[in-house]
Short mmCIF file of C-alpha atoms in Angstrom, two decimals:
data_model
loop_
_atom_site.label_atom_id
_atom_site.label_comp_id
_atom_site.label_asym_id
_atom_site.label_seq_id
_atom_site.Cartn_x
_atom_site.Cartn_y
_atom_site.Cartn_z
CA UNK A 143 46.05 99.97 186.79
CA UNK A 144 49.45 98.33 186.68
CA UNK A 145 50.16 95.43 184.37
CA UNK A 146 50.49 93.01 187.27
CA UNK A 147 47.19 94.04 188.75
CA UNK A 148 45.42 93.92 185.38
CA UNK A 149 46.64 90.37 184.85
CA UNK A 150 45.48 89.37 188.31
CA UNK A 151 42.08 90.98 187.80
CA UNK A 152 41.31 88.82 184.81
CA UNK A 153 42.76 85.69 186.39
CA UNK A 154 40.99 85.92 189.71
CA UNK A 155 37.68 87.28 188.48
CA UNK A 156 37.63 90.84 189.70
CA UNK A 157 39.92 90.57 192.67
CA UNK A 158 42.81 93.02 192.81
CA UNK A 159 45.58 93.36 195.37
CA UNK A 160 45.89 96.44 197.61
CA UNK A 161 49.50 96.82 196.44
CA UNK A 162 51.44 95.54 193.42
CA UNK A 163 53.69 93.35 195.54
CA UNK A 164 50.84 91.26 196.97
CA UNK A 165 50.37 88.34 194.60
CA UNK A 166 46.88 86.83 194.81
CA UNK A 167 47.94 83.28 194.13
CA UNK A 168 46.87 80.25 196.13
CA UNK A 169 48.23 80.78 198.67
CA UNK A 170 48.82 84.54 198.33
CA UNK A 171 52.34 85.82 198.88
CA UNK A 172 54.45 88.97 198.84
CA UNK A 173 56.85 89.43 195.97
CA UNK A 174 60.03 91.48 196.15
CA UNK A 175 62.20 92.76 193.34
CA UNK A 176 65.68 91.42 193.92
CA UNK A 177 68.72 93.07 192.41
CA UNK A 178 70.40 90.53 190.12
CA UNK A 179 73.76 92.03 190.99
CA UNK A 180 73.76 92.36 194.80
CA UNK A 181 70.53 90.62 195.94
CA UNK A 182 69.10 93.73 197.65
CA UNK A 183 65.32 93.42 197.85
CA UNK A 184 62.67 96.09 197.26
CA UNK A 185 58.90 96.28 197.17
CA UNK A 186 58.47 99.47 195.14
CA UNK A 187 58.88 100.39 191.47
CA UNK A 188 62.62 100.87 190.94
CA UNK A 189 64.82 103.10 188.86
CA UNK A 190 67.96 101.34 190.02
CA UNK A 191 69.40 99.54 193.03
CA UNK A 192 70.10 101.83 196.00
CA UNK A 193 72.87 99.52 197.13
CA UNK A 194 74.92 98.81 193.96
CA UNK A 195 73.31 101.18 191.37
CA UNK A 196 72.62 98.40 188.83
CA UNK A 197 69.16 98.24 187.26
CA UNK A 198 68.27 94.59 186.71
CA UNK A 199 65.82 92.91 189.08
CA UNK A 200 64.13 89.51 189.37
CA UNK A 201 60.88 88.77 191.20
CA UNK A 202 61.26 86.64 194.33
CA UNK A 203 58.59 85.21 196.61
CA UNK A 204 58.94 86.22 200.27
CA UNK A 205 58.49 83.69 203.07
CA UNK A 206 54.92 83.71 204.35
CA UNK A 207 56.03 83.38 207.96
CA UNK A 208 58.32 85.50 210.05
CA UNK A 209 59.05 87.05 213.41
CA UNK A 210 58.22 90.52 214.72
CA UNK A 211 61.45 92.48 215.10
CA UNK A 212 59.80 95.78 216.00
CA UNK A 213 56.32 97.13 216.62
CA UNK A 214 54.32 100.07 217.86
CA UNK A 215 50.69 100.26 218.89
CA UNK A 216 49.44 103.36 217.12
CA UNK A 217 46.66 105.01 219.10
CA UNK A 218 46.21 108.31 217.36
CA UNK A 219 43.05 107.45 215.46
CA UNK A 220 39.71 106.01 216.48
CA UNK A 221 40.94 102.43 216.12
CA UNK A 222 44.30 101.43 217.63
CA UNK A 223 46.40 99.14 215.45
CA UNK A 224 49.72 97.36 215.58
CA UNK A 225 52.36 98.53 213.11
CA UNK A 226 55.27 96.13 212.83
CA UNK A 227 58.39 95.05 211.02
CA UNK A 228 58.47 91.33 210.33
CA UNK A 229 61.62 89.44 209.43
CA UNK A 230 60.52 86.94 206.80
CA UNK A 231 63.51 84.67 206.29
CA UNK A 232 65.94 87.60 206.16
CA UNK A 233 63.72 90.07 204.32
CA UNK A 234 62.14 92.87 206.34
CA UNK A 235 58.45 93.50 205.67
CA UNK A 236 56.38 96.43 206.92
CA UNK A 237 52.86 95.51 207.93
CA UNK A 238 49.94 95.79 210.27
CA UNK A 239 49.45 92.87 212.68
CA UNK A 240 45.87 91.62 212.37
CA UNK A 241 43.71 89.41 214.55
CA UNK A 242 45.42 90.42 217.76
CA UNK A 243 44.32 92.70 220.55
CA UNK A 244 46.30 95.94 220.15
CA UNK A 245 47.80 95.96 223.63
CA UNK A 246 51.34 95.36 224.92
CA UNK A 247 50.10 92.25 226.71
CA UNK A 248 49.28 90.59 223.40
CA UNK A 249 52.06 91.73 221.08
CA UNK A 250 55.69 90.82 221.68
CA UNK A 251 59.06 91.27 220.08
CA UNK A 252 60.07 87.94 218.56
CA UNK A 253 56.45 86.88 218.14
CA UNK A 254 55.88 84.43 215.26
CA UNK A 255 53.42 85.61 212.63
CA UNK A 256 52.15 84.55 209.22
CA UNK A 257 50.78 86.31 206.17
CA UNK A 258 47.00 86.68 205.86
CA UNK A 259 44.71 88.48 203.44
CA UNK A 260 41.32 90.09 203.83
CA UNK A 261 38.76 91.88 201.69
CA UNK A 262 38.65 95.68 201.60
CA UNK A 263 35.27 95.57 199.87
CA UNK A 264 34.10 96.09 196.29
CA UNK A 265 34.10 99.17 194.12
CA UNK A 266 31.20 100.34 191.93
CA UNK A 267 32.15 97.83 189.22
CA UNK A 268 32.15 94.91 191.62
CA UNK A 269 35.95 94.60 191.80
CA UNK A 270 37.06 93.35 195.17
CA UNK A 271 40.26 94.69 196.71
CA UNK A 272 42.36 92.31 198.79
CA UNK A 273 44.77 93.62 201.43
CA UNK A 274 47.38 91.78 203.49
CA UNK A 275 48.47 91.73 207.08
CA UNK A 276 50.29 89.32 209.35
CA UNK A 277 48.66 87.42 212.23
CA UNK A 278 49.99 85.43 215.19
CA UNK A 279 50.72 81.77 214.43
CA UNK B 263 92.12 131.03 200.46
CA UNK B 264 90.14 128.79 202.74
CA UNK B 265 89.84 128.92 206.52
CA UNK B 266 90.95 125.93 208.56
CA UNK B 267 89.27 126.90 211.79
CA UNK B 268 85.72 128.22 212.08
CA UNK B 269 84.43 130.05 215.14
CA UNK B 270 80.98 130.86 216.46
CA UNK B 271 81.02 134.45 217.67
CA UNK B 272 77.30 135.12 217.89
CA UNK B 273 74.42 132.89 218.87
CA UNK B 274 70.80 133.28 219.86
CA UNK B 275 67.54 131.43 220.15
CA UNK B 276 64.09 132.83 220.80
CA UNK B 277 61.96 131.36 223.53
CA UNK B 278 60.38 128.20 222.11
CA UNK B 279 56.62 127.90 222.50
CA UNK B 280 53.57 129.69 221.19
CA UNK B 281 54.12 133.03 219.47
CA UNK B 282 50.67 133.83 218.07
CA UNK B 283 51.61 137.49 217.62
CA UNK B 284 54.68 136.76 215.49
CA UNK B 285 55.05 135.32 212.00
CA UNK B 286 57.95 133.24 210.69
CA UNK B 287 59.90 136.32 209.56
CA UNK B 288 59.38 138.06 212.93
CA UNK B 289 60.90 135.08 214.73
CA UNK B 290 63.79 134.77 212.27
CA UNK B 291 64.44 138.51 212.51
CA UNK B 292 64.50 138.41 216.30
CA UNK B 293 67.04 135.57 216.45
CA UNK B 294 69.18 137.03 213.63
CA UNK B 295 69.40 140.51 215.07
CA UNK B 296 70.16 139.18 218.54
CA UNK B 297 72.87 136.88 217.15
CA UNK B 298 74.47 139.83 215.31
CA UNK B 299 74.33 141.89 218.50
CA UNK B 300 75.85 138.99 220.43
CA UNK B 301 78.70 138.87 217.89
CA UNK B 302 79.14 142.60 217.94
CA UNK B 303 79.09 142.88 214.16
CA UNK B 304 76.93 144.54 211.55
CA UNK B 305 74.85 142.73 208.96
CA UNK B 306 76.98 144.52 206.37
CA UNK B 307 79.89 142.26 207.32
CA UNK B 308 77.96 139.03 206.69
CA UNK B 309 78.90 137.45 203.36
CA UNK B 310 76.60 134.47 203.19
CA UNK B 311 73.20 133.61 204.64
CA UNK B 312 71.88 130.08 205.16
CA UNK B 313 68.21 129.96 206.11
CA UNK B 314 66.32 126.86 207.11
CA UNK B 315 62.54 126.57 207.15
CA UNK B 316 60.59 123.43 206.45
CA UNK B 317 56.93 124.36 206.41
CA UNK B 318 57.38 127.14 203.80
CA UNK B 319 60.26 125.54 201.91
CA UNK B 320 59.38 127.22 198.62
CA UNK B 321 58.72 130.68 200.02
CA UNK B 322 62.24 132.12 200.09
CA UNK B 323 62.17 132.88 203.80
CA UNK B 324 65.83 134.01 203.57
CA UNK B 325 64.98 136.85 201.21
CA UNK B 326 61.84 137.66 203.19
CA UNK B 327 64.06 137.98 206.25
CA UNK B 328 66.46 140.26 204.36
CA UNK B 329 63.54 142.48 203.34
CA UNK B 330 62.91 143.08 207.05
CA UNK B 331 66.40 143.25 208.55
CA UNK B 332 68.65 144.32 205.70
CA UNK B 333 69.07 143.70 201.97
CA UNK B 334 72.81 143.54 201.35
CA UNK B 335 72.79 141.50 198.15
CA UNK B 336 74.73 138.56 199.57
CA UNK B 337 74.02 135.00 198.45
CA UNK B 338 71.13 133.36 200.30
CA UNK B 339 70.74 129.60 200.53
CA UNK B 340 67.22 128.58 201.51
CA UNK B 341 67.50 125.00 202.71
CA UNK B 342 65.10 122.27 203.71
CA UNK B 343 66.35 118.94 205.10
CA UNK B 344 63.64 117.57 207.42
CA UNK B 345 64.54 117.90 211.10
CA UNK B 346 68.19 118.48 210.15
CA UNK B 347 67.26 121.70 208.31
CA UNK B 348 68.86 124.03 210.88
CA UNK B 349 72.11 122.06 210.95
CA UNK B 350 72.09 122.13 207.14
CA UNK B 351 71.76 125.93 207.11
CA UNK B 352 74.74 126.13 209.46
CA UNK B 353 76.71 123.71 207.28
CA UNK B 354 76.15 126.05 204.33
CA UNK B 355 77.56 129.01 206.27
CA UNK B 356 80.47 126.94 207.58
CA UNK B 357 81.31 125.55 204.13
CA UNK B 358 81.27 129.02 202.56
CA UNK B 359 83.65 130.38 205.19
CA UNK B 360 85.80 127.28 205.00
CA UNK B 361 86.00 127.61 201.22
CA UNK B 362 87.23 131.17 201.63
CA UNK B 363 84.25 132.74 199.85
CA UNK B 364 83.62 135.01 202.81
CA UNK B 365 84.89 135.62 206.35
CA UNK B 366 81.50 135.86 208.00
CA UNK B 367 78.45 133.65 207.62
CA UNK B 368 75.06 133.70 209.24
CA UNK B 369 72.74 130.72 209.69
CA UNK B 370 69.11 130.94 210.74
CA UNK B 371 66.53 128.25 211.42
CA UNK B 372 62.91 129.15 211.98
CA UNK B 373 59.57 127.37 212.22
CA UNK B 374 56.01 128.04 213.27
CA UNK B 375 54.37 124.81 214.27
CA UNK B 376 52.22 125.52 217.31
CA UNK B 377 49.00 123.58 216.84
CA UNK B 378 50.26 121.76 213.73
CA UNK B 379 49.33 118.37 215.14
CA UNK B 380 51.07 115.15 214.18
CA UNK B 381 53.49 115.32 211.32
CA UNK B 382 53.94 112.74 208.62
CA UNK B 383 50.22 112.10 208.51
CA UNK B 384 48.60 112.09 205.11
CA UNK B 385 44.92 112.61 204.69
CA UNK B 386 42.81 110.02 202.90
CA UNK B 387 42.69 110.26 199.13
CA UNK B 388 39.43 111.41 197.64
CA UNK B 389 37.05 108.50 197.36
CA UNK B 390 36.87 107.13 193.85
CA UNK B 391 34.10 105.02 192.37
CA UNK B 392 36.60 102.38 191.33
CA UNK B 393 39.90 101.18 192.81
CA UNK B 394 42.74 103.23 191.33
CA UNK B 395 46.30 102.05 191.96
CA UNK B 396 48.78 104.85 192.46
CA UNK B 397 52.32 105.54 193.60
CA UNK B 398 55.40 103.35 193.59
CA UNK B 399 53.65 100.31 195.05
CA UNK B 400 50.41 100.76 193.13
CA UNK B 401 48.39 101.18 196.34
CA UNK B 402 44.61 101.37 196.02
CA UNK B 403 44.33 103.86 198.88
CA UNK B 404 46.45 105.32 201.69
CA UNK B 405 48.75 102.67 203.15
CA UNK B 406 48.68 104.35 206.58
CA UNK B 407 47.29 101.86 209.07
CA UNK B 408 46.78 99.29 206.32
CA UNK B 409 50.51 98.59 205.99
CA UNK B 410 51.84 99.69 209.35
CA UNK B 411 52.51 103.35 209.99
CA UNK B 412 54.63 106.16 208.58
CA UNK B 413 53.58 108.66 211.24
CA UNK B 414 56.55 109.92 213.25
CA UNK B 415 55.57 108.73 216.76
CA UNK B 416 54.98 105.22 215.38
CA UNK B 417 58.14 105.13 213.30
CA UNK B 418 60.36 106.29 216.16
CA UNK B 419 58.57 103.97 218.57
CA UNK B 420 59.62 101.13 216.28
CA UNK B 421 63.18 102.48 216.15
CA UNK B 422 63.40 102.08 219.94
CA UNK B 423 61.62 98.73 219.96
CA UNK B 424 63.98 97.43 217.26
CA UNK B 425 66.89 98.29 219.56
CA UNK B 426 65.16 96.33 222.30
CA UNK B 427 64.73 93.33 220.01
CA UNK B 428 68.40 93.45 219.05
CA UNK B 429 69.95 93.97 222.48
CA UNK B 430 67.21 93.42 225.08
CA UNK B 431 66.60 95.36 228.27
CA UNK B 432 64.10 97.92 226.99
CA UNK B 433 60.65 98.43 228.46
CA UNK B 434 57.86 100.99 228.49
CA UNK B 435 59.13 102.10 231.88
CA UNK B 436 62.71 102.54 230.67
CA UNK B 437 61.63 104.79 227.81
CA UNK B 438 59.39 106.76 230.18
CA UNK B 439 62.34 107.27 232.54
CA UNK B 440 64.30 108.91 229.70
CA UNK B 441 61.43 111.33 229.30
CA UNK B 442 61.33 111.91 233.06
CA UNK B 443 64.99 112.97 232.87
CA UNK B 444 64.46 115.48 230.07
CA UNK B 445 61.36 117.03 231.60
CA UNK B 446 63.27 117.35 234.87
CA UNK B 447 66.13 119.10 233.06
CA UNK B 448 63.71 121.51 231.38
CA UNK B 449 62.72 123.11 234.67
CA UNK B 450 66.04 125.00 234.55
CA UNK B 451 65.64 126.28 230.99
CA UNK B 452 63.64 129.52 230.74
CA UNK B 453 63.54 129.26 226.92
CA UNK B 454 61.88 125.82 226.93
CA UNK B 455 58.30 125.53 225.67
CA UNK B 456 57.41 123.31 228.64
CA UNK B 457 59.15 123.61 231.99
CA UNK B 458 56.97 121.19 233.88
CA UNK B 459 58.44 118.32 235.84
CA UNK B 460 56.56 115.02 235.40
CA UNK B 461 56.68 112.02 237.69
CA UNK B 462 57.31 108.65 236.08
CA UNK B 463 53.70 107.67 236.86
CA UNK B 464 52.37 110.81 235.20
CA UNK B 465 54.37 110.09 232.06
CA UNK B 466 53.29 106.45 231.90
CA UNK B 467 49.64 107.23 232.61
CA UNK B 468 49.39 110.07 230.09
CA UNK B 469 47.65 109.62 226.74
CA UNK B 470 49.28 106.87 224.69
CA UNK B 471 50.25 108.19 221.24
CA UNK B 472 52.14 105.24 219.78
CA UNK B 473 53.23 102.59 222.26
CA UNK B 474 55.61 102.89 224.00
CA UNK B 475 55.53 106.69 223.55
CA UNK B 476 52.92 108.60 225.56
CA UNK B 477 52.30 112.28 224.93
CA UNK B 478 55.06 113.71 227.17
CA UNK B 479 57.49 111.30 225.49
CA UNK B 480 56.94 113.04 222.14
CA UNK B 481 58.59 116.28 221.06
CA UNK B 482 56.32 119.29 221.19
CA UNK B 483 55.36 121.18 218.06
CA UNK B 484 55.97 124.84 218.74
CA UNK B 485 57.26 128.11 217.31
CA UNK B 486 60.81 129.33 217.51
CA UNK B 487 63.96 130.48 215.78
CA UNK B 488 67.69 130.27 216.33
CA UNK B 489 70.58 132.02 214.61
CA UNK B 490 74.34 131.86 214.61
CA UNK B 491 77.25 133.91 213.28
CA UNK B 492 80.36 132.01 212.17
CA UNK B 493 83.70 133.51 211.17
CA UNK B 494 87.12 132.46 209.93
CA UNK B 495 90.14 132.31 212.22
CA UNK B 496 91.57 135.43 210.61
CA UNK B 497 88.37 137.40 211.14
CA UNK B 498 88.10 136.21 214.75
CA UNK B 499 91.61 137.40 215.52
CA UNK B 500 90.75 140.85 214.17
CA UNK B 501 87.93 141.27 216.64
CA UNK B 502 87.84 142.69 220.16
CA UNK B 503 89.21 140.65 223.05
CA UNK B 504 85.71 140.49 224.48
CA UNK B 505 84.44 138.75 221.33
CA UNK B 506 87.47 136.46 221.22
CA UNK B 507 87.01 135.40 224.84
CA UNK B 508 83.45 134.27 224.16
CA UNK B 509 84.19 132.63 220.80
CA UNK B 510 83.52 128.90 220.51
CA UNK B 511 85.45 126.74 218.08
CA UNK B 512 83.61 124.45 215.68
CA UNK B 513 85.92 121.46 215.90
CA UNK B 514 83.73 119.32 213.68
CA UNK B 515 80.81 120.02 211.36
CA UNK B 516 79.36 116.99 209.61
CA UNK B 517 76.25 116.21 207.60
CA UNK B 518 75.37 112.70 206.39
CA UNK B 519 72.50 110.92 204.66
CA UNK B 520 71.41 107.33 205.20
CA UNK B 521 73.53 104.79 203.34
CA UNK B 522 71.89 101.62 202.06
CA UNK B 523 71.57 98.79 204.54
CA UNK B 524 69.21 95.81 204.45
CA UNK B 525 65.69 96.78 205.47
CA UNK B 526 66.35 100.54 205.47
CA UNK B 527 63.50 101.16 203.06
CA UNK B 528 61.10 99.28 205.35
CA UNK B 529 61.88 100.93 208.70
CA UNK B 530 64.03 104.04 208.27
CA UNK B 531 67.54 103.38 209.56
CA UNK B 532 68.35 106.33 211.81
CA UNK B 533 71.35 104.53 213.25
CA UNK B 534 73.95 104.09 210.51
CA UNK B 535 73.98 107.71 209.34
CA UNK B 536 74.21 108.94 212.94
CA UNK B 537 77.06 106.56 213.70
CA UNK B 538 78.81 107.63 210.47
CA UNK B 539 78.36 111.31 211.29
CA UNK B 540 79.66 110.79 214.83
CA UNK B 541 82.69 108.85 213.62
CA UNK B 542 83.54 111.54 211.08
CA UNK B 543 83.04 114.27 213.69
CA UNK B 544 85.26 112.60 216.28
CA UNK B 545 87.95 112.20 213.65
CA UNK B 546 87.68 115.81 212.46
CA UNK B 547 87.82 117.11 216.02
CA UNK B 548 90.55 114.73 217.08
CA UNK B 549 88.66 113.87 220.23
CA UNK B 550 86.54 110.96 221.39
CA UNK B 551 83.18 110.55 223.11
CA UNK B 552 85.01 110.24 226.44
CA UNK B 553 86.10 113.90 226.09
CA UNK B 554 82.56 115.30 225.87
CA UNK B 555 81.31 117.35 228.81
CA UNK B 556 77.75 117.49 227.50
CA UNK B 557 75.62 116.28 224.60
CA UNK B 558 72.46 117.61 223.01
CA UNK B 559 70.97 114.80 220.93
CA UNK B 560 67.82 114.48 218.87
CA UNK B 561 65.23 113.11 221.31
CA UNK B 562 62.26 113.69 219.01
CA UNK B 563 60.76 110.79 220.99
CA UNK B 564 61.96 109.08 224.17
CA UNK B 565 62.52 105.91 222.14
CA UNK B 566 64.92 107.79 219.85
CA UNK B 567 67.13 109.11 222.64
CA UNK B 568 68.04 105.59 223.70
CA UNK B 569 69.41 104.50 220.32
CA UNK B 570 71.46 107.66 219.91
CA UNK B 571 73.43 107.01 223.13
CA UNK B 572 74.73 104.05 221.19
CA UNK B 573 74.96 105.71 217.77
CA UNK B 574 76.99 108.62 219.17
CA UNK B 575 79.20 106.04 220.91
CA UNK B 576 78.50 107.40 224.39
CA UNK B 577 78.40 103.73 225.43
CA UNK B 578 79.57 100.36 224.17
CA UNK B 579 77.64 98.98 221.21
CA UNK B 580 74.42 97.48 222.60
CA UNK B 581 74.98 99.17 225.96
CA UNK B 582 72.48 102.06 225.80
CA UNK B 583 70.16 100.63 228.46
CA UNK B 584 73.01 100.14 230.94
CA UNK B 585 74.32 103.60 230.07
CA UNK B 586 70.98 105.18 230.92
CA UNK B 587 70.46 103.12 234.05
CA UNK B 588 73.91 104.12 235.33
CA UNK B 589 72.55 107.67 235.64
CA UNK B 590 75.20 109.00 233.23
CA UNK B 591 72.90 111.13 231.04
CA UNK B 592 71.33 113.04 233.95
CA UNK B 593 72.71 116.57 234.40
CA UNK B 594 74.69 115.50 237.47
CA UNK B 595 75.84 112.28 235.77
CA UNK B 596 79.06 111.38 233.98
CA UNK B 597 77.79 112.36 230.52
CA UNK B 598 74.93 114.88 230.71
CA UNK B 599 72.53 114.51 227.77
CA UNK B 600 69.89 117.09 226.85
CA UNK B 601 70.31 119.39 229.82
CA UNK B 602 68.21 121.88 227.82
CA UNK B 603 65.23 119.59 228.37
CA UNK B 604 65.57 118.13 224.90
CA UNK B 605 62.93 118.25 222.21
CA UNK B 606 60.41 116.61 224.53
CA UNK B 607 60.22 119.70 226.74
CA UNK B 608 62.25 122.45 225.11
CA UNK B 609 60.07 121.91 222.03
CA UNK B 610 60.80 121.14 218.40
CA UNK B 611 60.24 123.99 215.94
CA UNK B 612 61.75 121.79 213.27
CA UNK B 613 64.13 124.03 211.31
CA UNK B 614 65.20 125.92 214.44
CA UNK B 615 66.13 122.74 216.30
CA UNK B 616 69.40 122.04 214.49
CA UNK B 617 70.78 125.45 215.44
CA UNK B 618 69.16 125.67 218.87
CA UNK B 619 70.88 122.50 220.06
CA UNK B 620 74.24 124.00 219.05
CA UNK B 621 73.25 127.23 220.81
CA UNK B 622 72.73 125.22 224.00
CA UNK B 623 76.28 123.88 223.79
CA UNK B 624 77.64 127.37 223.07
CA UNK B 625 75.96 128.74 226.21
CA UNK B 626 77.55 126.07 228.41
CA UNK B 627 81.02 126.43 226.87
CA UNK B 628 80.86 130.18 227.42
CA UNK B 629 79.71 129.64 231.00
CA UNK B 630 76.53 131.58 230.26
CA UNK B 631 73.94 128.83 230.76
CA UNK B 632 72.64 130.23 234.04
CA UNK B 633 71.00 127.82 236.47
CA UNK B 634 71.52 124.85 234.21
CA UNK B 635 75.24 125.49 233.59
CA UNK B 636 77.35 122.35 233.44
CA UNK B 637 80.33 123.58 235.44
CA UNK B 638 83.62 123.70 233.62
CA UNK B 639 82.20 122.45 230.32
CA UNK B 640 84.81 122.75 227.57
CA UNK B 641 83.67 120.27 224.89
CA UNK B 642 80.17 119.51 223.66
CA UNK B 643 78.40 117.68 220.87
CA UNK B 644 75.11 118.54 219.18
CA UNK B 645 73.21 116.03 217.06
CA UNK B 646 70.09 116.21 214.91
CA UNK B 647 68.45 113.75 212.60
CA UNK B 648 65.76 114.38 210.04
CA UNK B 649 63.82 111.40 208.82
CA UNK B 650 64.39 110.63 205.18
CA UNK B 651 67.19 110.87 206.34
CA UNK B 652 69.75 113.57 207.16
CA UNK B 653 72.02 113.77 210.20
CA UNK B 654 74.05 116.69 211.49
CA UNK B 655 76.72 116.40 214.15
CA UNK B 656 78.72 119.37 215.45
CA UNK B 657 81.46 119.25 218.06
CA UNK B 658 82.29 122.53 219.78
CA UNK B 659 85.22 123.45 221.99
CA UNK B 660 86.06 126.30 224.29
CA UNK B 661 89.63 127.23 223.49
CA UNK B 662 90.21 130.74 224.79
#
């Protein structure tokens, strides 16, 4: 368990985020690592900045609302879902669009969406995992 | 002493499709031996071998091939570079000849994929009793479906949709029409895995894989190999007139990777590296997109073909939809694109693709493309992109 998740587990009584960059605050938000030298933003564990090669980063909170700049309705499994890229105030976020019918009539480029979270269930120790998605505003 | 000009004197591709009776080495051997025969040279003259294969990247397919067709002790470079693997193998041969290390290089790309299903899909992790974060984002389980998709049809669907968001004018029907064009072209290519013409309605009503790409709008997994013999100018001039007459000049050979741009680690940016490769290739060749008689570009999905019209500068920036709707990329249009049928119908045996698309150009420039010959073709461009990403662009010219 990562340090961030461990901290959140104790603070939120056995709730952990699906990924490190989902911060289970009130309200929850996504947190990027921003390069202190060139402002490039990342969501994964970094060795250095892919843009300027420096290695110092600061955590930044990402806007909780954005617009869909690209999407696909993936229909290869039993349950179709909407994969999308959302522009949250200039930062691109990859996500699944929730609470929308997965059909071209209901999903549009430029659609306004907001961050949401949902439970993925509990493990054998009673720890609840919380995932994120975006939903239409 | 390096060589300034590199020539293709031998080229071959196997039929793409299902080859249940042949293994990877059989297919590679067939293409290699035919390419040598086409060049009229012996394997003993080849000084470097570049071999691309993705699915058995650690297996030393190059040496396995040598064990079957001839062990001459020359350096072998086994390469793996996603869908640009074939172009990378050719780059190795070209670079070696260019550097003066040898006068003759051979490049081979081979893949067996028939029945492989969708690529890029990762199975679920074994169920654990407790949540266990893993990987670079500390995910508790597979992110596939939970955080969008990383499966190819979905990723490339989003590449096309992103273009639509930026410039407008795209629709499900438009993307389907691109596929209609390529399937129509494929009816003239006897080496294509699928030679069936589809109506627009058939394409749009087929099984949806990842909107807006239905099944015929996706490249077909199949088996196949392609091989090419490249030589220095000096070597070419020492060969028979018959070989010289059929030789095709490599006016540009470029390989790029994806440079950092905002958001490129969210949705792979297949545009910038293609545009960079095209710009470098046009400069190397000293020609522009207006000079091209035909183009084979990487239509792994119908949505991808659209963006590469723009990336390869076949149209004004943002003008890909108008370019397509003008009829230009049809085989009787102003700028024929994927007259082979493209990956959607010719098939996409991954590591073979980056050599096979160059082979297609070679056939047209030699005037040997049969029923699908683009009359009088003298200049062509071949493009591949492998997600991750790697992009190969080659410009070929008929000089003799």
